[in-house]
């Protein structure tokens, strides 16, 4: 579905940036949320 493909893209971007090391599975789980928060904290932004 659309949400899953958006999460896949997010996971891919976070992985390329060195923040996400989990499976690229399209699931907004705890690893993805943690990586997103870390990215946002380091870059002072609310979006990727």
C-alpha positions as a Python dict, from the first residue, in 0.01 Angstrom:
ca = {
    (1, 'X'): (0, 0, 0),
    (2, 'X'): (100, 366, -19),
    (3, 'X'): (205, 395, 344),
    (4, 'X'): (429, 92, 321),
    (5, 'X'): (607, 226, 13),
    (6, 'X'): (662, 561, 187),
    (7, 'X'): (813, 383, 486),
    (8, 'X'): (1036, 178, 254),
    (9, 'X'): (1166, 502, 99),
    (10, 'X'): (1218, 652, 445),
    (11, 'X'): (1409, 343, 561),
    (12, 'X'): (1625, 353, 248),
    (13, 'X'): (1707, 722, 302),
    (14, 'X'): (1783, 669, 670),
    (15, 'X'): (2002, 368, 586),
    (16, 'X'): (2197, 566, 324),
    (17, 'X'): (2248, 842, 582),
    (18, 'X'): (2379, 584, 832),
    (19, 'X'): (2091, 602, 1079),
    (20, 'X'): (1901, 281, 1004),
    (21, 'X'): (2044, -69, 1004),
    (22, 'X'): (1727, -277, 1018),
    (23, 'X'): (1542, -456, 742),
    (24, 'X'): (1391, -247, 462),
    (25, 'X'): (1044, -387, 518),
    (26, 'X'): (808, -90, 502),
    (27, 'X'): (708, -127, 867),
    (28, 'X'): (725, 183, 1088),
    (29, 'X'): (857, -9, 1386),
    (30, 'X'): (1069, 97, 1680),
    (31, 'X'): (1398, 85, 1485),
    (32, 'X'): (1261, 309, 1212),
    (33, 'X'): (1114, 556, 1462),
    (34, 'X'): (1439, 566, 1660),
    (35, 'X'): (1643, 626, 1344),
    (36, 'X'): (1407, 902, 1232),
    (37, 'X'): (1425, 1075, 1572),
    (38, 'X'): (1806, 1053, 1569),
    (39, 'X'): (1820, 1200, 1219),
    (40, 'X'): (1582, 1481, 1313),
    (41, 'X'): (1779, 1556, 1630),
    (42, 'X'): (2112, 1569, 1446),
    (43, 'X'): (1978, 1783, 1162),
    (44, 'X'): (1737, 2004, 1354),
    (45, 'X'): (1451, 1917, 1123),
    (46, 'X'): (1108, 1759, 1141),
    (47, 'X'): (1136, 1584, 805),
    (48, 'X'): (1385, 1389, 599),
}
